[in-house]
PDB file of C-alpha atoms in Angstrom:
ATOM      1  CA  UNK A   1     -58.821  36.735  52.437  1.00  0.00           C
ATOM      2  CA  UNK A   2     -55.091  36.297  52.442  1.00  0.00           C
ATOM      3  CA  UNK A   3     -52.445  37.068  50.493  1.00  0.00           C
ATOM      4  CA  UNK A   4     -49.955  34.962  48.700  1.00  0.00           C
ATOM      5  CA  UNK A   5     -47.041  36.019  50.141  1.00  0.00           C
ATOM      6  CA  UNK A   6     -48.592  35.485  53.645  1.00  0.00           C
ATOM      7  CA  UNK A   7     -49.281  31.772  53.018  1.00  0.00           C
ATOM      8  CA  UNK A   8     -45.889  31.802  51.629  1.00  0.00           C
ATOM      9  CA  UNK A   9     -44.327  32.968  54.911  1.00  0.00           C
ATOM     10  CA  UNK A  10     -46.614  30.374  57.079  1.00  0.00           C
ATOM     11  CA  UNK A  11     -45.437  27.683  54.636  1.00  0.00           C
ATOM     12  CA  UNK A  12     -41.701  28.349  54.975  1.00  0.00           C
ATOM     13  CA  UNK A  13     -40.389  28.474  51.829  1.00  0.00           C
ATOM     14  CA  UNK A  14     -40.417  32.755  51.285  1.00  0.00           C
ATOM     15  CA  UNK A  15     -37.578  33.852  50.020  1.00  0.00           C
ATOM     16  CA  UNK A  16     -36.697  37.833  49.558  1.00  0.00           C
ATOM     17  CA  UNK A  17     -35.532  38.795  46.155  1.00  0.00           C
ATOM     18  CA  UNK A  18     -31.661  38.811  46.190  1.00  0.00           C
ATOM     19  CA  UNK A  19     -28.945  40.781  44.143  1.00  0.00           C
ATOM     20  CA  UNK A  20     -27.515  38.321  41.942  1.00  0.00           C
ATOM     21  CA  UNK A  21     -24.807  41.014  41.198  1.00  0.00           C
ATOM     22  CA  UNK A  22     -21.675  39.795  43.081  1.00  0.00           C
ATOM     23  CA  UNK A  23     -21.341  42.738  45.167  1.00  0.00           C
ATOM     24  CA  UNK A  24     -20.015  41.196  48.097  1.00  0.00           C
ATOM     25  CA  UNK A  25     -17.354  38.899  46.366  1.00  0.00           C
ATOM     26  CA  UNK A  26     -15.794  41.701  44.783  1.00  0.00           C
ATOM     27  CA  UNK A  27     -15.391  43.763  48.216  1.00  0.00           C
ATOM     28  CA  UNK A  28     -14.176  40.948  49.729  1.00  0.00           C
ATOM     29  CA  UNK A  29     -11.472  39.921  47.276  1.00  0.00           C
ATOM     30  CA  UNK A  30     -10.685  43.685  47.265  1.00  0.00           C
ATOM     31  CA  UNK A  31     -10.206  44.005  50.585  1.00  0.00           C
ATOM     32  CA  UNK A  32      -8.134  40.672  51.316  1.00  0.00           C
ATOM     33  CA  UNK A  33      -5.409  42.235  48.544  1.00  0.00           C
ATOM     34  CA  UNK A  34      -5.695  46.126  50.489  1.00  0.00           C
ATOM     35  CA  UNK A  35      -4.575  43.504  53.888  1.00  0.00           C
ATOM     36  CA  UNK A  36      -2.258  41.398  52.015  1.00  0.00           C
ATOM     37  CA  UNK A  37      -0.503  45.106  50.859  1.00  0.00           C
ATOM     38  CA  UNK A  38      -0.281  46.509  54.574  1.00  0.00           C
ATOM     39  CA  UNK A  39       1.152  43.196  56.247  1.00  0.00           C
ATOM     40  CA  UNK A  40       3.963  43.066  53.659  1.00  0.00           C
ATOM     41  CA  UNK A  41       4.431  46.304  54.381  1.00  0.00           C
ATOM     42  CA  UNK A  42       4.425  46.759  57.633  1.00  0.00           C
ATOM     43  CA  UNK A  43       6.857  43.197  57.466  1.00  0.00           C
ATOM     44  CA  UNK A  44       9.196  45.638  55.148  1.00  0.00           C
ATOM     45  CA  UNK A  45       8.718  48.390  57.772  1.00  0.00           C
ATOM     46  CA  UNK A  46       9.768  45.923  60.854  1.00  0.00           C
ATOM     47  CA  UNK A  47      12.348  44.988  59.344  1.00  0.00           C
ATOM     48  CA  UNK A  48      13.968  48.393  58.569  1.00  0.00           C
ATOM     49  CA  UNK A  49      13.387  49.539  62.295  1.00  0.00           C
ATOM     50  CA  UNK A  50      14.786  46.559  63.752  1.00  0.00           C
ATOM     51  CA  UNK A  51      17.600  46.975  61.269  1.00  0.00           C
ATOM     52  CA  UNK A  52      18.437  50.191  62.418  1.00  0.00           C
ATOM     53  CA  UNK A  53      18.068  49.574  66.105  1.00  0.00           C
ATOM     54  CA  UNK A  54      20.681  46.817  65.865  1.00  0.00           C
ATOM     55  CA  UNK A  55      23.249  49.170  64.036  1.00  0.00           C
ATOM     56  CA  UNK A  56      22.753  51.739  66.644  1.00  0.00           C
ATOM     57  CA  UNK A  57      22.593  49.650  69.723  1.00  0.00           C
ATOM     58  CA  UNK A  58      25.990  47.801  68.100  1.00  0.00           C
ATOM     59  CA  UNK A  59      27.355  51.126  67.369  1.00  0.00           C
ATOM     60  CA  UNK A  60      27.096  52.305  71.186  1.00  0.00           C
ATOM     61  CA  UNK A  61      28.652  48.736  72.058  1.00  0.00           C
ATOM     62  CA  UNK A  62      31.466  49.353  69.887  1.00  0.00           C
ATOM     63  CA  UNK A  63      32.616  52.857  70.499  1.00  0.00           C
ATOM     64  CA  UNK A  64      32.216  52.216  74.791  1.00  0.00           C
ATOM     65  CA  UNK A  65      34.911  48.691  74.256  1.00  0.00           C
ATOM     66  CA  UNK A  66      36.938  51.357  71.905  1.00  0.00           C
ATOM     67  CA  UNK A  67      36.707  53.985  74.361  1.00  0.00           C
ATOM     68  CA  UNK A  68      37.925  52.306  78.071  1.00  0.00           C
ATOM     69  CA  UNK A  69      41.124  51.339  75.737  1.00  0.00           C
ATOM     70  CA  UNK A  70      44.681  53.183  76.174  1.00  0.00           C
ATOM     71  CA  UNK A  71      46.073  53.214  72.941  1.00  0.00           C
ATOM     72  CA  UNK A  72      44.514  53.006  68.944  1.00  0.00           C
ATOM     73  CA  UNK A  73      45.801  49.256  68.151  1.00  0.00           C
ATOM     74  CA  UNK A  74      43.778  48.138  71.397  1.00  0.00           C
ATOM     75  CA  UNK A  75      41.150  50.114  70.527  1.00  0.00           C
ATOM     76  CA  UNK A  76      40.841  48.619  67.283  1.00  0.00           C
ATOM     77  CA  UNK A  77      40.812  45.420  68.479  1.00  0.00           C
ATOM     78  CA  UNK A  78      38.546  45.645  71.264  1.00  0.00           C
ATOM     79  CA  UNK A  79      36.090  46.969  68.516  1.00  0.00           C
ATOM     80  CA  UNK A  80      36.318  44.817  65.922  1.00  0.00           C
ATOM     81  CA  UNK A  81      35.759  41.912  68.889  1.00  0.00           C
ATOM     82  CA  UNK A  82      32.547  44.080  69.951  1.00  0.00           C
ATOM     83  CA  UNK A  83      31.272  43.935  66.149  1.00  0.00           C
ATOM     84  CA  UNK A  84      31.772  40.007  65.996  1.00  0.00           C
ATOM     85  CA  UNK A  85      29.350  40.070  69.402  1.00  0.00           C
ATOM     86  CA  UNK A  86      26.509  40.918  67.569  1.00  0.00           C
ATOM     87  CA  UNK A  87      25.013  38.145  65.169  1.00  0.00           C
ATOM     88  CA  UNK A  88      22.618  38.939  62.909  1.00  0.00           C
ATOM     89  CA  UNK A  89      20.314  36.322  60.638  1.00  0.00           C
ATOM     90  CA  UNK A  90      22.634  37.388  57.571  1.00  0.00           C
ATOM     91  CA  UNK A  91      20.008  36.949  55.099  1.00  0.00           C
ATOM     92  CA  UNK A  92      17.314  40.213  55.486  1.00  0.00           C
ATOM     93  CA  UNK A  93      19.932  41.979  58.228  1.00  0.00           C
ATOM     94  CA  UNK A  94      23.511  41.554  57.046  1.00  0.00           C
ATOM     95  CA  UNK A  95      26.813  41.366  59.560  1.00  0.00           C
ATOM     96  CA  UNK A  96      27.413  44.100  61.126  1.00  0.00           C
ATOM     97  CA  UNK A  97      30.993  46.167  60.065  1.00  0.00           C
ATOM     98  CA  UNK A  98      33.044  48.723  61.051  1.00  0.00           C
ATOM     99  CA  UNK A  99      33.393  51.457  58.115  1.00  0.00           C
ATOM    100  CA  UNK A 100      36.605  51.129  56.668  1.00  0.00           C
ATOM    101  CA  UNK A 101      37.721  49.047  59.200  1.00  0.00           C
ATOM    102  CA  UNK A 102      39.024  51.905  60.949  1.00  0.00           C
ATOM    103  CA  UNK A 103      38.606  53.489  64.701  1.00  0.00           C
ATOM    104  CA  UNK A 104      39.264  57.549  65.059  1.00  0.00           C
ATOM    105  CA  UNK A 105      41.252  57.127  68.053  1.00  0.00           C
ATOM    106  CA  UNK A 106      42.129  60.716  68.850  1.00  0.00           C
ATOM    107  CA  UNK A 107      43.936  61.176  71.946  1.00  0.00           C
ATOM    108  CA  UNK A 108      46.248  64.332  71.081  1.00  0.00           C
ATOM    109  CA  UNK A 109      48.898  62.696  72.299  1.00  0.00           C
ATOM    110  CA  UNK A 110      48.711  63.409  75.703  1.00  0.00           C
ATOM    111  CA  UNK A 111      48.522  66.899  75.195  1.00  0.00           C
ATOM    112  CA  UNK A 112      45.021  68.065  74.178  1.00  0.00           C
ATOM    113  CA  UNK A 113      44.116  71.641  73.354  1.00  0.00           C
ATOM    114  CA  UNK A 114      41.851  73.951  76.084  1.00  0.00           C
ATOM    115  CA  UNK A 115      38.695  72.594  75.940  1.00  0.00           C
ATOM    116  CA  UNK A 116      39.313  69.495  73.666  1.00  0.00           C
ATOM    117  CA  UNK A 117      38.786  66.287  75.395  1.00  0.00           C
ATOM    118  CA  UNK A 118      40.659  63.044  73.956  1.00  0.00           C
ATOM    119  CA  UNK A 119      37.569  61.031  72.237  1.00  0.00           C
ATOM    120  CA  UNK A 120      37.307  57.576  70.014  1.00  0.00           C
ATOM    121  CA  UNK A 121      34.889  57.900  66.414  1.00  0.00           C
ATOM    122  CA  UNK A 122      33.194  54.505  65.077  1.00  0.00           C
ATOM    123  CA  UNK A 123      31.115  54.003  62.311  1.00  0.00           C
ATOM    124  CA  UNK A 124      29.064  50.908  61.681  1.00  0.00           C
ATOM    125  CA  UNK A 125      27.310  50.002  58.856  1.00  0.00           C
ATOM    126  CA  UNK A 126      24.335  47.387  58.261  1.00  0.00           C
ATOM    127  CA  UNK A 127      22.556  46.246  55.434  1.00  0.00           C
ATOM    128  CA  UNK A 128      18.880  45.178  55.024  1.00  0.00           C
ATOM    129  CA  UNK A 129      16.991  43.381  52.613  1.00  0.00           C
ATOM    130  CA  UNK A 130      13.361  43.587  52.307  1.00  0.00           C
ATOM    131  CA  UNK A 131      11.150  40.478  51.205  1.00  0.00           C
ATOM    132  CA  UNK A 132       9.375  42.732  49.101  1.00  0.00           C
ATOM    133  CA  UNK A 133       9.957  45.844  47.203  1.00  0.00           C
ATOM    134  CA  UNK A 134       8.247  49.624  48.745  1.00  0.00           C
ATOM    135  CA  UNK A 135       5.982  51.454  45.815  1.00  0.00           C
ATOM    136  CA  UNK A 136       5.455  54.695  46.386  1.00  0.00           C
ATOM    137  CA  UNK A 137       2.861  56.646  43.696  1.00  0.00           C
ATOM    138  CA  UNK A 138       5.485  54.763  40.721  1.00  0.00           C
ATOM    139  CA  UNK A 139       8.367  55.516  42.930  1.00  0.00           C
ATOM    140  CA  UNK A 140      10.412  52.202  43.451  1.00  0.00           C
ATOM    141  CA  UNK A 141      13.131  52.049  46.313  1.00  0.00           C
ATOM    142  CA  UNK A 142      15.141  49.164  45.934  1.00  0.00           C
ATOM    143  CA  UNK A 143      14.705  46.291  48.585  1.00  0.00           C
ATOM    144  CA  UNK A 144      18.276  46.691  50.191  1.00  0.00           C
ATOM    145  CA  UNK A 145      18.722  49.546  52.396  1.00  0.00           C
ATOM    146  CA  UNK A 146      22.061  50.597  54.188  1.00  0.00           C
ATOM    147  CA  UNK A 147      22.036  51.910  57.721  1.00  0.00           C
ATOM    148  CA  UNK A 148      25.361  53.659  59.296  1.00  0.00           C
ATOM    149  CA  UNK A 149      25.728  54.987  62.513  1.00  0.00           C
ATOM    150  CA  UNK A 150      28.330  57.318  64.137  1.00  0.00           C
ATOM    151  CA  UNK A 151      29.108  57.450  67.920  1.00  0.00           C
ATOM    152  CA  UNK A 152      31.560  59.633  69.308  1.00  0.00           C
ATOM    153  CA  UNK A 153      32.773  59.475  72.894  1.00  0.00           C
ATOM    154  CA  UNK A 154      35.726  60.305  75.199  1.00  0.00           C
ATOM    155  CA  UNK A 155      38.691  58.081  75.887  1.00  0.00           C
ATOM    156  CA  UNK A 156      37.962  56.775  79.566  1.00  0.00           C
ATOM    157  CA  UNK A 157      41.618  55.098  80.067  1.00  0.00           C
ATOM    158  CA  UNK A 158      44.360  56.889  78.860  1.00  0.00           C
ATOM    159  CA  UNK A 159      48.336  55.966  79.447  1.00  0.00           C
ATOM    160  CA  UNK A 160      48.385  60.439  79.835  1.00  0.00           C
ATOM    161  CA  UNK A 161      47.523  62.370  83.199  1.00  0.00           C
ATOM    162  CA  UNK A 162      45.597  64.917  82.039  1.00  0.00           C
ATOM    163  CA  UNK A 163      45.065  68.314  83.685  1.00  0.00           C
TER     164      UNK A 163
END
């Protein structure tokens, strides 16, 4: 004698009881959002590390044209023209400056103390907007973040001979 379900299966129309609950749905749509959350974050992220790099590498640029220079007006110059070299998109990465618009030419006027070395300071500053606000556990940072950078280094050229 057989059973019912077994003529069922040799007929081809068995079907196992299913959960008409939803659960899958739900962990789906759940974990679409949890992705949507870590791309726009880790777009936000990007965006502040490429930021930063660009600051720095433009910083370096800048003080190195500042620093083969033999006097502060040339200097000045020669770093505001490195600054304008480096384009940024303007609308999440702003233009690059020069704080204050100022160079720390230092070169002691040709007679620097014992173990002082003439040396240029530049500080550039760069701002970034995010395309989304960062929550943190109900912190909120706002979506523009400034980056400066410092670089010191020593006056390659100078119109001094120096001991």
């Amino acid at each position: 004698r057989k059973s019912t379900r077994t003529k069922q299966m040799r007929a081809g129309y068995y079907q196992p009881k299913r959960s008409r609950s939803g659960f899958s749905l739900i962990e789906v749509m759940i974990s679409g959002f949890l992705l949507v959350l870590l791309a726009v974050f880790a777009a936000d992220l990007c965006l502040l590390i490429f930021g930063c790099s660009v600051n720095d590498k433009c910083c370096r640029d800048v003080v190195r044209a500042a620093a083969q220079q033999p006097n502060a007006i040339k200097a000045l110059q020669f770093a505001q023209a490195s600054v304008k070299n480096h384009k940024t998109d303007g609308t999440f990465i702003s233009p690059i400056t020069l704080v204050g618009n100022t160079v720390n030419y230092n070169d002691f006027g040709g007679a620097p103390p014992v173990g002082q070395t003439p040396f240029v300071q530049v500080t550039t500053k760069v701002t970034v907007t995010l395309p989304a606000p960062i929550y943190f556990f109900g912190g909120t940072f706002t979506n523009q973040m400034d980056f400066t950078q410092t670089y010191t280094s020593p006056i390659v050229k100078t119109k001094y001979l120096l001991p």
